[in-house]
């Protein structure tokens, strides 16, 4: 963070994750806060880590299975392009995104997509002078209005300054039972009231909170406000906040608090120790859609990792969720539509591979790998009924391939190569 003030108090752990930039109050226009877009057209904090590197979303099929979306270069610019699944005679529709690199694209519902944009640069006068700020933002695209907008998940206005949060926050869930909503965790400014004088009426603190975003209006509602120690939140597929994680710095442990009966107060259920150097080794990464147990990424005594379940009522840790004892997990894949880890990442034959927790997805993956010459397959997305899917085939040479698969018609079609 640039600059300091006697009236500014901060949670340095959250600032390290959010990389907040403090700006002189009133200098940022709405467009600068959002980043310019064309209309119509292992270790970091989990807040950053889970939102950046765990989505398998390059080309994605809509929940109803009627179309798929891809980021392509059109007229030397990145564009969001839609293709019809059932009617090849329908021309693709492309919408230019603007001067932003898109690193992830996901369907929130049949008409709305969420994209993560990176690389937007602005120049602002800060308390440390003129600074170039690179922004990372969540965008939304509506097929109805045919326009992009920016999801404002991090409040900017403080008591003394305007704040730019370079990070985009963490996407925890898209909520299929509430069309057009998504659940995020993001830093916000909390104004700390002190004895007022003619010069000051309070100071600012960065806290990490949970929000529901209305994707159509790009507005947010705070669901839970973090304390100065809060570093993470966990939501389920219904969009309910089920757990809060606080960092106990003197003891070097992360405390997992679970919401009692899904509402009301949070009760301490589990403590996750930090590594000797203070890094986060263990973390809660999702909610098992079948059992409701928390999914935890846990470091093992041999230096490896495992994915286990944590009972929300007792805090008891179950055995491994990975049934293949020979597999060595190195990461995970998170699906916001399920608010859950759906696959464990490992290495197979020198290449990255996915082990799916769901037996049906494992069977589909195996069938596709046999049909495509044995190359590793990642299922980037499926329709809600599971009939259609987009599969990414990892090739050691010549770029990866993307296939559309229709289980009803047994159709397997190459749709893109990257």
Coordinates of C-alpha atoms in Angstrom, one line a residue:
X1 CA 0.0 0.0 0.0
X2 CA 1.2 3.4 -0.8
X3 CA 1.3 6.2 1.8
X4 CA 0.2 6.3 5.4
X5 CA -1.8 8.4 7.8
X6 CA -2.1 8.7 11.6
X7 CA -5.9 8.4 11.0
X8 CA -5.6 5.2 8.9
X9 CA -5.5 1.9 10.7
X10 CA -5.2 -1.2 8.7
X11 CA -5.3 -5.0 8.8
X12 CA -2.0 -5.7 7.1
X13 CA -2.9 -9.3 6.3
X14 CA -5.9 -8.2 4.3
X15 CA -4.0 -5.4 2.7
X16 CA -1.4 -7.9 1.5
X17 CA -4.1 -10.0 -0.1
X18 CA -6.1 -7.1 -1.5
X19 CA -3.3 -4.8 -2.4
X20 CA -5.3 -1.7 -1.7
X21 CA -4.1 1.6 -3.2
X22 CA -5.0 4.8 -1.2
X23 CA -6.0 7.7 -3.3
X24 CA -6.7 11.3 -2.6
X25 CA -10.4 11.6 -1.8
X26 CA -12.7 12.6 -4.7
X27 CA -10.1 12.1 -7.5
X28 CA -11.5 9.0 -9.0
X29 CA -14.3 9.1 -11.6
X30 CA -16.9 6.3 -11.8
X31 CA -15.3 5.0 -15.0
X32 CA -11.9 5.0 -13.4
X33 CA -13.2 3.1 -10.4
X34 CA -14.7 0.5 -12.7
X35 CA -12.0 0.3 -15.4
X36 CA -12.9 1.1 -19.0
X37 CA -15.0 -1.4 -20.8
X38 CA -17.0 -1.2 -24.1
X39 CA -20.7 -1.1 -23.5
X40 CA -22.7 -3.4 -25.8
X41 CA -19.9 -5.0 -26.8
X42 CA 0.8 -23.2 -3.5
X43 CA 0.7 -19.9 -1.4
X44 CA -1.3 -16.8 -1.4
X45 CA -4.3 -15.8 0.7
X46 CA -7.4 -17.7 -0.3
X47 CA -9.1 -14.4 -1.1
X48 CA -6.7 -14.1 -4.0
X49 CA -5.8 -17.8 -4.6
X50 CA -9.2 -19.3 -5.0
X51 CA -10.5 -16.5 -7.2
X52 CA -7.5 -16.6 -9.6
X53 CA -6.3 -20.1 -10.3
X54 CA -8.9 -22.7 -9.7
X55 CA -11.5 -22.3 -12.4
X56 CA -11.6 -24.6 -15.4
X57 CA -13.5 -22.1 -17.5
X58 CA -12.1 -21.3 -20.9
X59 CA -14.9 -22.3 -23.2
X60 CA -18.2 -22.9 -21.2
X61 CA -21.6 -24.3 -22.0
X62 CA -24.7 -22.6 -20.8
X63 CA -26.7 -24.2 -18.0
X64 CA -29.6 -25.0 -20.4
X65 CA -27.1 -26.5 -22.9
X66 CA -28.3 -24.4 -25.8
X67 CA -25.1 -22.4 -26.5
X68 CA -21.5 -22.1 -25.4
X69 CA -19.3 -19.0 -24.9
X70 CA -15.7 -18.4 -25.7
X71 CA -13.2 -15.6 -25.5
X72 CA -11.6 -15.1 -28.9
X73 CA -9.7 -12.4 -30.7
X74 CA -11.9 -10.4 -33.0
X75 CA -10.6 -7.3 -34.9
X76 CA -7.4 -7.6 -32.8
X77 CA -9.4 -7.3 -29.6
X78 CA -10.7 -9.8 -27.1
X79 CA -14.3 -10.6 -27.6
X80 CA -17.0 -12.7 -26.0
X81 CA -18.4 -15.0 -28.7
X82 CA -21.6 -17.1 -28.5
X83 CA -22.3 -20.2 -30.6
X84 CA -25.5 -22.2 -30.9
X85 CA -25.2 -25.9 -30.0
X86 CA -28.2 -27.2 -31.9
X87 CA -28.2 -25.0 -35.0
X88 CA -24.9 -24.6 -36.8
X89 CA -26.5 -22.3 -39.4
X90 CA -26.9 -19.6 -36.7
X91 CA -24.0 -17.2 -37.0
X92 CA -21.8 -16.7 -33.9
X93 CA -22.4 -13.4 -32.1
X94 CA -19.4 -11.5 -30.9
X95 CA -19.2 -8.6 -28.4
X96 CA -15.9 -6.7 -28.0
X97 CA -14.7 -6.5 -24.5
X98 CA -12.3 -3.6 -24.6
X99 CA -8.8 -3.0 -23.2
X100 CA -9.1 -5.7 -20.6
X101 CA -7.6 -9.2 -20.6
X102 CA -10.2 -11.8 -19.6
X103 CA -8.8 -14.7 -17.5
X104 CA -12.0 -16.5 -16.6
X105 CA -15.6 -16.7 -18.0
X106 CA -18.5 -18.5 -16.3
X107 CA -22.2 -18.7 -16.7
X108 CA -24.2 -17.4 -13.7
X109 CA -27.5 -18.4 -15.4
X110 CA -28.8 -18.9 -18.9
X111 CA -28.7 -15.2 -19.7
X112 CA -25.8 -13.8 -17.7
X113 CA -22.1 -14.5 -17.6
X114 CA -19.4 -13.5 -15.1
X115 CA -15.9 -12.6 -16.4
X116 CA -12.7 -11.7 -14.6
X117 CA -10.8 -8.9 -16.3
X118 CA -7.2 -8.1 -15.6
X119 CA -4.6 -5.6 -16.8
X120 CA -6.6 -2.3 -16.9
X121 CA -4.2 0.5 -16.1
X122 CA -5.1 3.9 -14.8
X123 CA -3.0 6.8 -13.4
X124 CA -4.1 8.5 -10.2
X125 CA -2.7 11.0 -7.8
X126 CA -2.1 9.1 -4.5
X127 CA -0.7 10.1 -1.1
X128 CA 2.7 9.0 -2.5
X129 CA 2.4 10.9 -5.8
X130 CA 1.2 9.9 -9.2
X131 CA 0.9 6.1 -9.4
X132 CA 0.0 3.6 -12.2
X133 CA -2.7 1.3 -10.9
X134 CA -3.4 -2.1 -12.5
X135 CA -7.0 -3.2 -11.7
X136 CA -8.5 -6.6 -11.7
X137 CA -12.3 -6.7 -11.8
X138 CA -15.3 -9.0 -12.1
X139 CA -17.4 -8.1 -15.1
X140 CA -20.9 -9.2 -16.0
X141 CA -22.5 -9.6 -19.5
X142 CA -26.2 -9.8 -20.1
X143 CA -27.5 -11.5 -23.2
X144 CA -30.7 -9.6 -22.8
X145 CA -29.2 -6.1 -22.8
X146 CA -26.1 -7.1 -24.8
X147 CA -23.8 -5.1 -22.6
X148 CA -20.9 -5.5 -20.2
X149 CA -20.8 -3.9 -16.8
X150 CA -18.5 -4.0 -13.7
X151 CA -19.5 -5.7 -10.5
X152 CA -18.7 -3.3 -7.7
X153 CA -17.7 -5.7 -5.0
X154 CA -15.3 -3.5 -3.0
X155 CA -16.5 -0.2 -1.6
X156 CA -14.2 2.7 -2.4
X157 CA -15.1 5.6 -0.1
X158 CA -13.5 6.0 3.3
X159 CA -13.5 8.8 5.8
X160 CA -10.4 10.5 4.5
X161 CA -9.5 8.8 1.2
X162 CA -10.8 7.0 -1.8
X163 CA -9.5 3.5 -2.0
X164 CA -8.7 1.4 -5.1
X165 CA -8.6 -2.4 -4.5
X166 CA -6.4 -3.9 -7.2
X167 CA -7.7 -7.4 -6.5
X168 CA -11.2 -8.4 -7.6
X169 CA -12.2 -10.3 -4.6
X170 CA -13.3 -14.0 -4.4
X171 CA -16.2 -15.4 -6.2
X172 CA -17.8 -18.0 -3.8
X173 CA -21.0 -19.0 -5.5
X174 CA -23.4 -18.3 -8.3
X175 CA -26.9 -18.9 -7.0
X176 CA -29.1 -21.0 -9.3
X177 CA -32.1 -20.7 -6.9
X178 CA -31.9 -16.9 -7.2
X179 CA -31.3 -16.0 -10.9
X180 CA -29.0 -13.1 -11.4
X181 CA -27.1 -13.2 -8.1
X182 CA -23.6 -14.2 -7.1
X183 CA -21.8 -14.3 -3.8
X184 CA -18.4 -12.7 -3.3
X185 CA -15.9 -12.0 -0.5
X186 CA -14.0 -8.8 -0.9
X187 CA -12.2 -6.1 1.2
X188 CA -14.2 -3.0 2.2
X189 CA -13.6 0.1 4.2
X190 CA -14.9 0.2 7.7
X191 CA -15.0 3.7 9.3
X192 CA -13.9 3.6 12.9
X193 CA -15.6 6.3 14.9
X194 CA -13.5 8.2 17.4
X195 CA -14.0 11.5 19.3
X196 CA -14.8 14.0 16.7
X197 CA -13.0 17.3 16.2
X198 CA -13.1 20.0 13.5
X199 CA -10.4 18.0 11.7
X200 CA -11.5 14.4 11.9
X201 CA -14.5 12.3 12.7
X202 CA -13.0 8.8 12.5
X203 CA -10.4 6.6 10.9
X204 CA -10.5 3.8 8.3
X205 CA -9.9 0.1 8.6
X206 CA -9.8 -2.5 5.8
X207 CA -12.0 -5.6 6.6
X208 CA -12.9 -8.6 4.6
X209 CA -16.6 -9.1 4.1
X210 CA -19.2 -11.2 2.2
X211 CA -21.5 -9.7 -0.3
X212 CA -24.4 -10.7 -2.6
X213 CA -24.1 -9.0 -6.0
X214 CA -27.1 -8.3 -8.2
X215 CA -25.6 -9.0 -11.6
X216 CA -28.2 -7.2 -13.6
X217 CA -27.8 -3.9 -11.6
X218 CA -24.2 -4.6 -10.6
X219 CA -25.2 -3.7 -7.1
X220 CA -24.2 -5.4 -3.9
X221 CA -25.6 -6.1 -0.5
X222 CA -23.4 -6.9 2.4
X223 CA -24.3 -10.3 3.9
X224 CA -21.6 -10.4 6.6
X225 CA -19.0 -7.9 7.8
X226 CA -15.6 -9.3 8.8
X227 CA -13.6 -8.2 11.9
X228 CA -10.1 -7.1 11.7
X229 CA -8.9 -10.7 11.9
X230 CA -11.2 -12.1 9.2
X231 CA -9.4 -13.5 6.2
X232 CA -12.0 -15.7 4.4
X233 CA -15.6 -16.7 4.1
X234 CA -17.4 -19.8 2.8
X235 CA -20.8 -20.0 1.1
X236 CA -22.9 -22.9 -0.1
X237 CA -24.7 -23.3 -3.4
X238 CA -27.8 -21.6 -2.1
X239 CA -25.8 -18.5 -1.5
X240 CA -25.8 -18.8 2.3
X241 CA -22.8 -17.9 4.3
X242 CA -21.9 -20.9 6.3
X243 CA -18.4 -20.3 7.7
X244 CA -16.0 -17.5 8.6
X245 CA -12.2 -17.9 8.9
X246 CA -10.3 -15.6 11.3
X247 CA -6.5 -15.5 11.7
X248 CA -5.2 -15.7 15.3
X249 CA -1.8 -14.1 14.8
X250 CA -0.3 -14.7 18.3
X251 CA -1.0 -18.4 18.0
X252 CA -0.4 -18.7 14.2
X253 CA -3.7 -20.5 13.6
X254 CA -6.7 -20.0 11.4
X255 CA -10.0 -20.3 13.3
X256 CA -13.0 -21.8 11.4
X257 CA -16.3 -20.5 12.7
X258 CA -19.5 -22.2 11.4
X259 CA -22.8 -20.4 11.4
X260 CA -25.1 -22.1 14.0
X261 CA -28.0 -23.8 12.2
X262 CA -27.3 -21.8 9.1
X263 CA -28.2 -18.6 10.9
X264 CA -27.4 -16.4 13.8
X265 CA -24.0 -16.5 15.6
X266 CA -20.8 -18.2 14.4
X267 CA -19.3 -21.0 16.6
X268 CA -15.7 -22.0 16.6
X269 CA -15.4 -25.5 15.2
X270 CA -11.8 -26.1 14.1
X271 CA -8.4 -24.5 14.2
X272 CA -6.0 -24.9 11.3
X273 CA -2.3 -24.3 12.1
X274 CA -0.1 -22.2 9.9
X275 CA 3.2 -23.5 8.5
X276 CA 6.4 -22.7 10.5
X277 CA 7.1 -19.7 8.2
X278 CA 3.5 -18.4 8.7
X279 CA 2.2 -19.4 5.3
X280 CA -1.4 -20.8 5.0
X281 CA -1.1 -24.5 4.5
X282 CA -4.6 -25.7 5.5
X283 CA -7.8 -23.9 4.3
X284 CA -11.5 -24.4 3.7
X285 CA -12.1 -24.4 0.0
X286 CA -15.8 -25.3 -0.5
X287 CA -18.9 -27.1 0.7
X288 CA -19.7 -30.7 -0.3
X289 CA -23.0 -30.5 -2.3
X290 CA -24.0 -34.1 -1.2
X291 CA -23.2 -34.0 2.5
X292 CA -23.0 -30.4 3.4
X293 CA -19.6 -30.9 5.0
X294 CA -16.9 -28.3 4.5
X295 CA -14.2 -29.2 2.1
X296 CA -10.7 -28.6 3.5
X297 CA -7.3 -28.6 1.7
X298 CA -5.0 -30.0 4.3
X299 CA -1.2 -30.3 4.4
X300 CA 0.1 -33.8 5.4
X301 CA 3.2 -34.7 7.4
X302 CA 5.0 -36.0 4.3
X303 CA 4.8 -32.5 2.8
X304 CA 1.9 -33.4 0.4
X305 CA -1.7 -32.3 0.5
X306 CA -5.2 -33.9 0.7
X307 CA -8.8 -32.9 0.4
X308 CA -10.9 -33.9 3.4
X309 CA -14.4 -33.2 4.8
X310 CA -15.1 -31.2 8.0
X311 CA -18.5 -31.8 9.7
X312 CA -20.2 -28.5 10.2
X313 CA -21.8 -29.5 13.5
X314 CA -18.9 -31.2 15.3
X315 CA -15.9 -29.9 13.4
X316 CA -14.7 -33.5 13.1
X317 CA -12.3 -34.1 10.1
X318 CA -13.2 -37.1 7.9
X319 CA -10.8 -39.2 5.8
X320 CA -9.7 -38.3 2.3
X321 CA -12.4 -37.4 -0.3
X322 CA -10.0 -38.8 -3.0
X323 CA -10.6 -42.6 -3.3
X324 CA -7.6 -43.2 -5.5
X325 CA -4.8 -43.9 -3.0
X326 CA -2.0 -43.7 -5.5
X327 CA -3.0 -40.1 -6.6
X328 CA -0.8 -37.2 -5.3
X329 CA -3.0 -34.0 -5.1
X330 CA -1.3 -30.8 -6.0
X331 CA -4.3 -28.5 -6.4
X332 CA -8.1 -28.3 -6.8
X333 CA -10.7 -27.1 -9.2
X334 CA -13.6 -25.0 -7.9
X335 CA -17.1 -24.7 -9.4
X336 CA -19.0 -21.6 -8.3
X337 CA -22.3 -23.1 -9.5
X338 CA -21.9 -25.8 -6.9
X339 CA -19.8 -23.7 -4.4
X340 CA -17.6 -26.7 -4.2
X341 CA -14.4 -28.3 -5.2
X342 CA -15.3 -30.7 -8.0
X343 CA -11.9 -32.1 -8.9
X344 CA -8.5 -32.6 -7.4
X345 CA -5.5 -31.7 -9.6
X346 CA -2.6 -34.1 -9.9
X347 CA 0.1 -35.1 -12.4
X348 CA -0.2 -38.0 -14.8
X349 CA 2.5 -38.8 -17.3
X350 CA 4.2 -35.4 -16.8
X351 CA 1.0 -33.5 -17.5
X352 CA -1.7 -31.9 -15.3
X353 CA -4.7 -34.1 -14.8
X354 CA -8.0 -33.9 -12.9
X355 CA -9.6 -36.4 -10.6
X356 CA -13.3 -35.7 -10.4
X357 CA -15.0 -36.4 -7.0
X358 CA -18.3 -37.2 -8.8
X359 CA -18.4 -40.7 -10.1
X360 CA -20.5 -39.7 -13.2
X361 CA -17.9 -37.1 -14.1
X362 CA -15.1 -39.6 -13.7
X363 CA -16.9 -42.0 -16.0
X364 CA -17.5 -39.3 -18.6
X365 CA -13.8 -38.2 -18.3
X366 CA -12.7 -41.8 -18.9
X367 CA -14.9 -42.3 -21.9
X368 CA -13.7 -39.1 -23.5
X369 CA -10.0 -39.9 -22.8
X370 CA -10.5 -43.3 -24.5
X371 CA -12.3 -41.7 -27.5
X372 CA -9.6 -39.0 -27.9
X373 CA -6.5 -41.1 -27.9
X374 CA -5.7 -41.3 -24.1
X375 CA -4.8 -37.6 -23.7
X376 CA -5.8 -36.0 -20.3
X377 CA -9.3 -34.5 -20.4
X378 CA -10.6 -31.6 -18.3
X379 CA -14.4 -31.1 -18.3
X380 CA -14.6 -27.3 -18.2
X381 CA -18.4 -27.2 -17.9
X382 CA -21.6 -29.2 -18.2
X383 CA -25.2 -28.3 -18.8
X384 CA -27.4 -28.4 -15.7
X385 CA -28.9 -31.8 -16.7
X386 CA -25.5 -33.2 -17.4
X387 CA -26.3 -34.1 -21.0
X388 CA -23.9 -31.7 -22.7
X389 CA -20.4 -30.8 -21.8
X390 CA -17.3 -28.9 -23.0
X391 CA -14.1 -30.9 -22.6
X392 CA -10.6 -29.6 -22.9
X393 CA -8.0 -32.0 -24.2
X394 CA -4.4 -31.3 -23.0
X395 CA -1.9 -31.8 -25.8
X396 CA 1.9 -31.7 -25.2
X397 CA 2.3 -30.2 -28.7
X398 CA 0.1 -28.1 -31.0
X399 CA -2.1 -26.5 -28.4
X400 CA -5.1 -27.8 -26.4
X401 CA -8.3 -28.8 -28.0
X402 CA -11.9 -28.1 -26.9
X403 CA -14.7 -30.5 -27.7
X404 CA -18.5 -30.3 -27.4
X405 CA -20.0 -33.5 -26.2
X406 CA -23.7 -34.5 -26.3
X407 CA -24.5 -37.7 -24.4
X408 CA -27.9 -38.0 -25.9
X409 CA -26.8 -38.0 -29.6
X410 CA -23.2 -39.3 -28.9
X411 CA -21.9 -36.2 -30.6
X412 CA -18.3 -35.3 -30.1
X413 CA -17.2 -32.2 -32.1
X414 CA -14.0 -30.2 -32.1
X415 CA -15.0 -26.6 -31.5
X416 CA -11.7 -24.8 -30.8
X417 CA -8.0 -25.2 -30.6
X418 CA -5.8 -22.9 -28.4

